[in-house]
Coordinates of C-alpha atoms and ligand atoms in Angstrom, one line a residue:
M1 CA 146.4 -11.2 233.5
A2 CA 146.2 -7.7 232.4
K3 CA 143.5 -5.6 233.9
H4 CA 142.2 -3.9 230.9
K5 CA 140.9 -5.2 227.3
I6 CA 141.3 -3.1 224.0
I7 CA 140.7 -4.1 220.3
T8 CA 142.6 -2.4 218.1
I9 CA 141.8 -2.0 214.1
I10 CA 144.0 -1.5 211.2
G11 CA 143.6 -2.7 207.9
A12 CA 146.1 -0.5 205.4
R13 CA 149.3 0.2 205.3
P14 CA 150.0 3.1 206.8
Q15 CA 147.7 2.1 210.0
F16 CA 150.3 -0.6 210.2
I17 CA 153.0 1.7 210.8
K18 CA 151.1 3.8 213.0
A19 CA 150.1 0.8 214.8
S20 CA 153.3 -0.5 215.9
A21 CA 153.9 2.5 217.9
I22 CA 151.4 1.5 220.1
S23 CA 152.0 -2.4 220.5
R24 CA 155.7 -1.1 221.2
C25 CA 154.6 0.9 224.1
I26 CA 152.0 -1.8 224.6
K27 CA 154.9 -4.2 225.3
N28 CA 156.9 -2.6 226.4
N29 CA 155.9 -0.7 229.8
Y30 CA 151.2 -1.3 229.5
S31 CA 151.4 -4.6 229.5
E32 CA 150.5 -5.6 232.8
Q33 CA 148.1 -3.3 232.1
I34 CA 146.4 -4.1 228.6
R35 CA 145.6 -6.6 227.0
E36 CA 145.3 -6.0 222.9
V37 CA 143.1 -8.1 220.7
I38 CA 144.7 -6.9 216.9
V39 CA 141.6 -7.0 214.4
N40 CA 143.4 -7.0 211.1
S41 CA 140.5 -6.5 208.1
G42 CA 142.7 -7.3 205.0
Q43 CA 142.1 -4.3 202.9
H44 CA 145.5 -4.2 202.1
Y45 CA 146.3 -7.9 200.9
D46 CA 149.3 -8.2 199.3
D47 CA 152.1 -8.8 201.4
L48 CA 154.2 -5.7 200.3
M49 CA 151.1 -4.2 201.5
S50 CA 150.6 -5.6 204.3
K51 CA 152.8 -8.7 205.6
V52 CA 155.8 -7.1 204.9
F53 CA 154.6 -4.6 207.5
F54 CA 154.1 -7.9 210.6
N55 CA 157.5 -8.7 210.3
E56 CA 159.5 -5.0 209.9
L57 CA 158.1 -3.8 213.1
E58 CA 157.0 -6.5 214.7
I59 CA 153.7 -6.0 214.8
P60 CA 151.7 -8.3 217.2
E61 CA 150.3 -11.3 214.9
P62 CA 146.4 -10.2 214.4
D63 CA 144.3 -12.1 216.5
Y64 CA 141.6 -12.1 214.2
D65 CA 142.2 -11.3 210.3
L66 CA 139.2 -10.5 208.2
G67 CA 140.0 -11.1 204.8
V68 CA 138.0 -8.7 203.5
G69 CA 140.0 -7.4 200.5
S70 CA 139.2 -4.1 197.6
G71 CA 135.8 -3.2 196.7
S72 CA 133.3 -0.5 196.6
H73 CA 133.5 2.5 198.9
A74 CA 130.3 0.7 200.3
Y75 CA 131.2 -3.6 199.9
Q76 CA 134.6 -2.9 201.7
T77 CA 132.8 -0.7 205.0
G78 CA 129.6 -2.5 205.4
V79 CA 131.9 -6.4 205.2
M80 CA 134.0 -5.0 207.5
L81 CA 131.3 -3.4 209.6
Q82 CA 129.6 -6.4 210.7
R83 CA 132.4 -8.7 210.8
I84 CA 134.0 -6.2 213.3
E85 CA 129.9 -6.1 214.7
D86 CA 130.9 -9.9 215.9
I87 CA 134.1 -9.6 217.5
L88 CA 133.7 -6.6 219.5
I89 CA 130.5 -8.2 220.9
E90 CA 132.4 -11.5 221.7
E91 CA 135.3 -10.3 223.0
K92 CA 133.2 -7.3 224.9
P93 CA 136.8 -4.6 225.3
G94 CA 136.7 -1.7 227.3
L95 CA 137.6 0.4 224.1
V96 CA 138.8 0.3 220.8
I97 CA 141.4 2.2 219.2
V98 CA 141.0 3.3 215.5
Y99 CA 144.0 5.6 213.2
G100 CA 143.5 8.1 210.4
D101 CA 140.9 8.1 208.3
T102 CA 140.5 4.9 205.6
N103 CA 137.7 2.7 205.4
T104 CA 138.5 0.0 207.7
T105 CA 138.9 3.4 210.4
M106 CA 135.0 3.9 209.6
A107 CA 133.8 0.5 209.8
G108 CA 135.7 -0.2 213.0
A109 CA 134.2 3.3 214.8
L110 CA 130.6 3.5 213.2
A111 CA 130.9 -0.9 214.2
A112 CA 132.0 0.0 218.3
V113 CA 130.4 3.5 218.4
K114 CA 127.0 1.9 217.6
L115 CA 127.9 -1.2 220.7
H116 CA 127.8 1.9 223.1
I117 CA 131.9 1.2 222.6
P118 CA 134.3 4.1 223.3
V119 CA 136.4 5.0 220.4
A120 CA 140.0 6.4 221.0
H121 CA 140.7 8.0 217.5
I122 CA 144.6 8.5 216.9
E123 CA 145.2 11.3 213.8
A124 CA 142.4 13.3 214.9
G125 CA 141.5 16.9 213.9
L126 CA 142.7 16.7 210.9
R127 CA 140.6 18.2 207.3
S128 CA 141.7 18.6 203.7
F129 CA 137.9 20.7 203.3
N130 CA 137.5 18.8 200.8
K131 CA 134.6 16.7 200.9
S132 CA 134.6 14.6 197.8
M133 CA 137.8 13.0 199.4
P134 CA 136.4 9.7 201.0
E135 CA 138.8 10.2 203.4
E136 CA 137.3 13.6 204.3
I137 CA 133.8 11.9 205.0
N138 CA 135.4 8.8 206.7
R139 CA 137.5 11.9 209.1
V140 CA 135.0 14.2 209.9
A141 CA 132.3 11.1 210.5
C142 CA 135.3 8.9 213.5
D143 CA 135.7 12.2 215.1
H144 CA 132.3 12.6 215.3
M145 CA 132.0 9.3 216.8
S146 CA 135.2 9.3 218.9
T147 CA 136.1 9.6 223.2
F148 CA 139.1 10.4 222.5
L149 CA 140.7 12.2 220.3
F150 CA 144.2 12.6 220.0
T151 CA 145.3 15.0 217.5
P152 CA 148.6 15.1 216.0
T153 CA 149.2 18.5 215.0
L154 CA 147.6 22.3 216.1
T155 CA 146.2 22.3 213.7
G156 CA 143.6 19.6 214.3
L157 CA 142.7 20.8 217.6
T158 CA 142.2 23.7 216.4
N159 CA 139.2 22.0 213.5
L160 CA 137.9 20.0 216.3
V161 CA 137.4 23.1 218.1
L162 CA 136.2 24.8 215.8
E163 CA 133.2 21.4 215.0
G164 CA 132.0 22.7 218.2
F165 CA 134.0 20.2 220.3
D166 CA 134.8 21.5 223.8
P167 CA 139.1 21.7 224.4
D168 CA 138.3 21.8 227.9
A169 CA 135.9 19.2 228.1
K170 CA 136.5 16.9 232.0
P171 CA 136.2 14.0 232.9
D172 CA 133.5 11.5 232.7
Y173 CA 134.7 11.4 229.1
T174 CA 131.4 9.8 226.9
V175 CA 131.0 10.1 222.8
D176 CA 128.6 13.2 224.4
N177 CA 131.3 14.4 226.5
P178 CA 134.5 13.9 224.4
A179 CA 138.4 14.2 225.3
L180 CA 140.8 15.9 223.0
F181 CA 143.7 15.9 223.8
H182 CA 146.9 17.8 221.5
C183 CA 149.9 14.4 221.6
G184 CA 151.5 15.0 218.6
D185 CA 151.9 12.0 215.7
I186 CA 152.9 8.5 217.0
M187 CA 154.8 8.3 212.4
F188 CA 157.3 10.7 214.3
D189 CA 158.0 8.3 217.1
N190 CA 158.0 5.7 215.2
A191 CA 160.7 7.8 212.5
L192 CA 162.9 8.2 215.7
F193 CA 162.8 5.2 216.9
F194 CA 163.6 2.8 213.7
L195 CA 165.4 5.3 211.3
D196 CA 169.0 3.8 213.4
L197 CA 167.8 0.3 212.6
A198 CA 166.7 1.1 208.7
E199 CA 169.9 2.5 208.2
K200 CA 172.1 -0.5 208.7
K201 CA 169.5 -2.9 208.4
S202 CA 168.1 -1.5 204.6
N203 CA 170.1 -1.9 201.0
I204 CA 168.2 0.0 199.6
L205 CA 170.2 3.0 198.1
Q206 CA 172.6 0.4 196.5
A207 CA 169.3 -2.4 195.0
L208 CA 169.1 1.2 193.2
D209 CA 172.4 2.2 192.3
V210 CA 171.4 5.2 194.3
S211 CA 174.1 5.2 197.0
G212 CA 175.8 9.0 197.0
K213 CA 173.6 10.2 194.1
D214 CA 170.6 13.0 193.9
Y215 CA 167.0 11.2 193.4
I216 CA 163.9 12.0 193.8
L217 CA 161.5 10.5 195.5
C218 CA 157.8 10.1 194.4
T219 CA 154.5 8.5 195.9
I220 CA 151.3 8.4 194.2
H221 CA 148.8 6.7 195.4
R222 CA 145.3 9.3 196.0
E223 CA 141.7 8.6 194.5
N224 CA 141.6 11.6 192.8
N225 CA 145.4 11.4 190.9
T226 CA 145.3 7.6 190.1
D227 CA 141.4 7.4 188.7
D228 CA 141.7 10.2 187.1
T229 CA 143.7 9.8 183.7
A230 CA 143.9 13.8 182.2
R231 CA 145.7 14.0 185.8
L232 CA 148.1 11.1 186.3
Q233 CA 149.2 11.4 183.1
H234 CA 150.4 15.5 183.7
I235 CA 151.8 13.7 187.2
L236 CA 153.7 11.6 184.9
Q237 CA 154.6 14.1 181.8
A238 CA 156.3 15.9 184.2
L239 CA 158.2 13.6 186.2
D240 CA 159.4 12.6 182.5
S241 CA 160.6 16.2 181.1
I242 CA 162.3 17.1 185.4
S243 CA 164.4 13.6 184.8
R244 CA 165.3 14.0 181.2
E245 CA 166.2 17.7 182.1
K246 CA 168.2 17.0 185.1
Q247 CA 169.6 13.5 184.4
F248 CA 168.1 12.8 188.1
D249 CA 166.4 9.3 188.9
F250 CA 163.1 10.0 190.2
I251 CA 162.4 7.3 192.6
I252 CA 158.6 5.5 192.1
P253 CA 157.3 2.9 194.5
L254 CA 154.3 2.2 192.7
H255 CA 151.5 1.5 195.4
P256 CA 148.7 -1.3 194.0
R257 CA 146.5 1.4 192.8
T258 CA 148.6 3.2 190.7
A259 CA 150.3 -0.1 189.3
K260 CA 146.7 -0.8 187.7
A261 CA 145.8 2.4 186.7
M262 CA 149.6 3.1 184.7
P263 CA 148.4 1.1 181.3
Q264 CA 144.7 3.1 181.1
L265 CA 147.8 5.9 180.0
T266 CA 148.6 3.0 176.7
K267 CA 146.5 5.0 174.6
S268 CA 148.3 7.7 174.9
S269 CA 152.7 8.3 173.5
V270 CA 153.2 8.8 177.6
M271 CA 153.7 5.6 178.4
D272 CA 155.9 5.2 175.2
N273 CA 157.9 7.7 177.1
L274 CA 157.6 6.6 180.3
A275 CA 159.1 3.1 179.1
K276 CA 162.3 4.8 177.5
N277 CA 163.2 7.2 180.1
P278 CA 166.1 5.2 182.2
Y279 CA 166.2 8.2 185.3
L280 CA 162.8 7.1 186.0
K281 CA 162.6 3.5 188.0
F282 CA 159.3 2.4 188.7
I283 CA 159.2 -0.2 191.8
S284 CA 157.2 -2.0 193.8
P285 CA 155.5 -1.3 196.9
L286 CA 158.7 -0.6 199.7
S287 CA 158.7 -2.1 203.3
Y288 CA 159.3 1.0 206.2
F289 CA 162.9 0.8 206.4
D290 CA 163.4 0.6 202.2
M291 CA 160.9 4.3 202.7
L292 CA 162.7 5.8 205.6
V293 CA 166.0 5.1 204.2
L294 CA 165.3 6.7 201.1
E295 CA 163.5 9.2 201.9
N296 CA 166.6 9.8 204.2
H297 CA 168.9 10.5 202.4
C298 CA 166.7 11.9 198.8
K299 CA 167.0 15.8 197.2
M300 CA 163.4 15.8 197.3
I301 CA 160.2 14.5 197.9
M302 CA 157.0 14.8 195.3
T303 CA 154.0 12.6 196.9
D304 CA 150.1 12.6 197.7
S305 CA 150.4 10.5 200.9
G306 CA 149.2 11.4 203.8
G307 CA 152.3 10.1 205.3
V308 CA 155.2 10.7 203.2
Q309 CA 154.3 14.4 203.5
K310 CA 155.0 14.3 207.3
E311 CA 158.4 12.0 206.9
S312 CA 159.7 14.8 204.5
Y313 CA 159.0 17.1 206.9
F314 CA 160.9 14.5 209.8
F315 CA 163.7 14.2 207.8
R316 CA 163.1 18.5 206.1
K317 CA 163.2 17.2 202.3
P318 CA 161.1 19.9 200.3
C319 CA 158.2 18.2 199.2
L320 CA 156.2 18.7 196.2
V321 CA 151.7 17.9 197.5
L322 CA 150.7 15.9 194.1
R323 CA 147.5 17.7 195.3
S324 CA 145.3 20.8 195.7
E325 CA 145.1 21.0 199.0
S326 CA 146.5 19.1 202.4
E327 CA 145.5 18.1 205.8
W328 CA 149.3 19.3 207.1
I329 CA 148.9 22.3 206.3
E330 CA 151.2 24.3 208.7
L331 CA 153.7 22.0 205.9
V332 CA 152.8 24.7 203.0
E333 CA 153.4 27.5 206.2
T334 CA 156.5 27.1 207.2
G335 CA 157.4 26.7 203.3
H336 CA 158.9 23.3 203.7
A337 CA 155.8 22.3 201.5
V338 CA 154.2 23.9 197.5
L339 CA 150.5 22.9 196.5
A340 CA 152.0 21.4 193.3
D341 CA 148.5 19.6 192.8
A342 CA 148.4 17.9 189.6
N343 CA 149.9 20.9 187.2
P344 CA 153.5 20.2 185.2
E345 CA 153.7 24.7 185.1
K346 CA 153.5 24.8 189.2
I347 CA 155.3 20.8 189.7
R348 CA 158.5 22.1 187.6
E349 CA 158.4 25.6 189.0
S350 CA 158.2 24.4 192.4
F351 CA 160.8 21.7 191.3
L352 CA 163.2 24.7 190.3
H353 CA 162.1 27.3 193.2
F354 CA 163.1 23.8 195.6
M355 CA 166.6 23.4 193.9
E356 CA 167.7 27.0 194.7
H357 CA 166.5 27.5 197.9
P358 CA 166.2 24.8 200.1
P359 CA 163.3 25.1 203.2
V360 CA 165.1 26.2 206.1
N361 CA 162.1 26.6 208.5
H362 CA 161.7 23.5 210.4
P363 CA 159.7 24.7 213.5
S364 CA 158.6 21.8 215.5
L365 CA 155.7 20.7 214.5
F366 CA 155.3 17.1 215.1
G367 CA 155.5 16.9 219.0
D368 CA 158.8 14.7 220.7
G369 CA 158.5 11.6 219.4
K370 CA 156.7 10.4 222.8
A371 CA 153.1 10.5 221.3
A372 CA 152.3 6.6 222.0
E373 CA 153.0 7.1 225.3
F374 CA 151.3 10.0 226.4
I375 CA 148.1 8.5 224.4
L376 CA 148.2 5.0 226.2
H377 CA 148.6 6.8 229.7
E378 CA 145.4 8.6 229.2
L379 CA 143.6 5.3 228.2
V380 CA 144.5 3.4 231.2
K381 CA 143.8 6.1 232.9
F382 CA 140.3 5.6 231.5
L383 CA 139.8 2.2 231.7
D384 CA 141.2 2.5 235.4
G385 CA 138.0 4.7 236.0
S386 CA 135.4 2.5 234.5
L387 CA 136.5 -0.7 235.9
Q388 CA 135.7 1.6 239.7
E389 CA 132.9 2.6 238.4
Ligands
UD1_401 C1 143.1 3.3 201.2 C2 142.8 4.7 201.9 C3 143.6 5.8 202.0 C4 145.4 5.5 202.3 C5 145.8 4.3 201.2 C6 147.3 4.2 202.1 C7 140.2 4.3 202.0 C8 139.3 5.3 201.1 N1 141.5 4.8 201.6 O1 143.5 3.9 200.0 O2 143.1 6.9 202.4 O3 145.6 6.8 201.7 O4 144.8 4.0 201.3 O5 147.6 3.3 201.1 O6 140.5 3.8 202.8 N2 144.9 -3.4 196.3 C9 145.7 -4.5 195.9 N3 146.3 -5.5 197.0 C10 145.9 -4.4 198.1 C11 145.1 -3.6 198.2 C12 144.9 -2.5 197.4 O7 146.4 -4.5 195.0 O8 147.2 -5.3 198.8 C13 143.9 -2.4 194.8 C14 143.4 -3.4 194.7 O9 142.8 -2.4 192.7 C15 142.9 -2.0 195.3 C16 143.0 -0.4 194.7 O10 144.3 -1.0 195.0 O11 140.8 -1.6 194.4 C17 142.5 0.7 196.3 O12 143.0 0.0 197.6 P1 142.0 0.5 198.9 O13 142.2 0.3 200.0 O14 140.8 0.8 198.4 O15 142.1 2.0 198.8 P2 143.2 3.0 198.7 O16 144.2 3.6 197.0 O17 144.5 2.0 199.0
UDP402 N1 155.7 3.9 202.7 C1 156.4 2.3 202.5 N2 156.3 1.6 201.3 C2 156.4 2.1 200.3 C3 155.3 3.8 200.6 C4 155.2 4.0 201.2 O1 157.0 1.8 203.4 O2 156.1 2.3 199.7 C5 155.0 3.8 204.1 C6 155.5 5.7 204.4 O3 157.0 5.8 204.8 C7 154.7 6.2 204.9 C8 153.4 5.4 205.2 O4 153.6 4.4 203.9 O5 155.3 5.6 206.6 C9 152.1 6.3 204.0 O6 151.6 5.3 203.8 P1 150.6 5.4 202.6 O7 150.9 6.6 202.2 O8 149.7 4.0 201.8 O9 149.3 6.6 202.7 P2 149.0 7.8 203.7 O10 149.8 8.3 204.2 O11 148.4 8.4 202.5 O12 146.9 7.4 204.0

């Protein structure tokens, strides 16, 4: 029997993907030391937002499916908090792992820290410095509830130091003396690990008839882009006019939030234009393998997603960020990405700029693809130490 029990708390699409790197590394290298108990909050629940990732990435079946689903921020976080607390009391893990900045992350970290269970926050230290973003509140709060803060980038580490975290903290680590590690990005682990397999298995290029063609990949799902009709309209109008002018296909896998927001545009003439535009391909959410392949072969990426911004860098594709700020600011500083916001002029200008001048500078920003191994090594050291006490 494994010596240590850890609980992984996940629930949203990018967390399934991130967690797969840790589960894989436990299975391959730490199965004697760690038993992983997986809790799925059910924040994302459509098969194409959830099940598809468990199957494709061979993530173990969750031990607990909380089925919380959608709702207001307070409802969603509150119900998760209650249900996660019950599980933590029952399971008594040595440590809880949370990922990123969603309501699931917040509920998991808060439930654990109040029970004095150490929290490891993977993807710590990121900041947009915009607290109107629900994710920014979640990130800052989770970092301050964590005993282990694993930052994917140097910027993440710097942000934490500026908030008063001690980069030289030494054991014994506690929530009052947390450990900071700059370990690289586990999404980079996954991109390296899965790309070849994805290229073999996915037939998405053929299915969308873009094999060998120039196309743009676009995702939109941020609350301020979907729930603000004017912003969504501006972005879609920009895609409409650029695609007609350049005669490029735009592949747009729609997050359910965006699919639900689109009918709000029916009052304007925008929807008519979009429906008649043969270059705009609005499709269902894709599997991770299909996304990797589309990212690897596209001409450019336009997105408001955190994960997709990073993947644009892994695959060296220019990126128009459909936001006014980014947590991945080094992408902008290296000239790889532009903050085009929801501004049609800026989107157009940046698109034309990148068509003429694709970025050439790609320093290593996201580690060596072995972040999961690093993280587990540190966590096992800590858990071994706490057994000896
Ligand atoms: C959440 C995260 C966001 C992350 C994104 C990843 C928070 C505050 N936000 O945003 O940081 O970037 O996940 O994709 O946690 N819906 C469905 N089916 C589903 C899931 C959602 O129809 O399987 C619809 C529902 O109408 C729901 C809406 O999408 O109300 C938003 O879902 P929610 O999980 O609240 O936030 P996301 O926008 O997905
Ligand atoms: N992704 C996916 N299918 C899609 C859209 C995104 O598999 O249709 C992947 C994407 O490749 C990345 C992750 O989901 O690995 C990003 O998740 P998302 O954009 O939902 O959230 P964010 O990263 O912004 O929190």
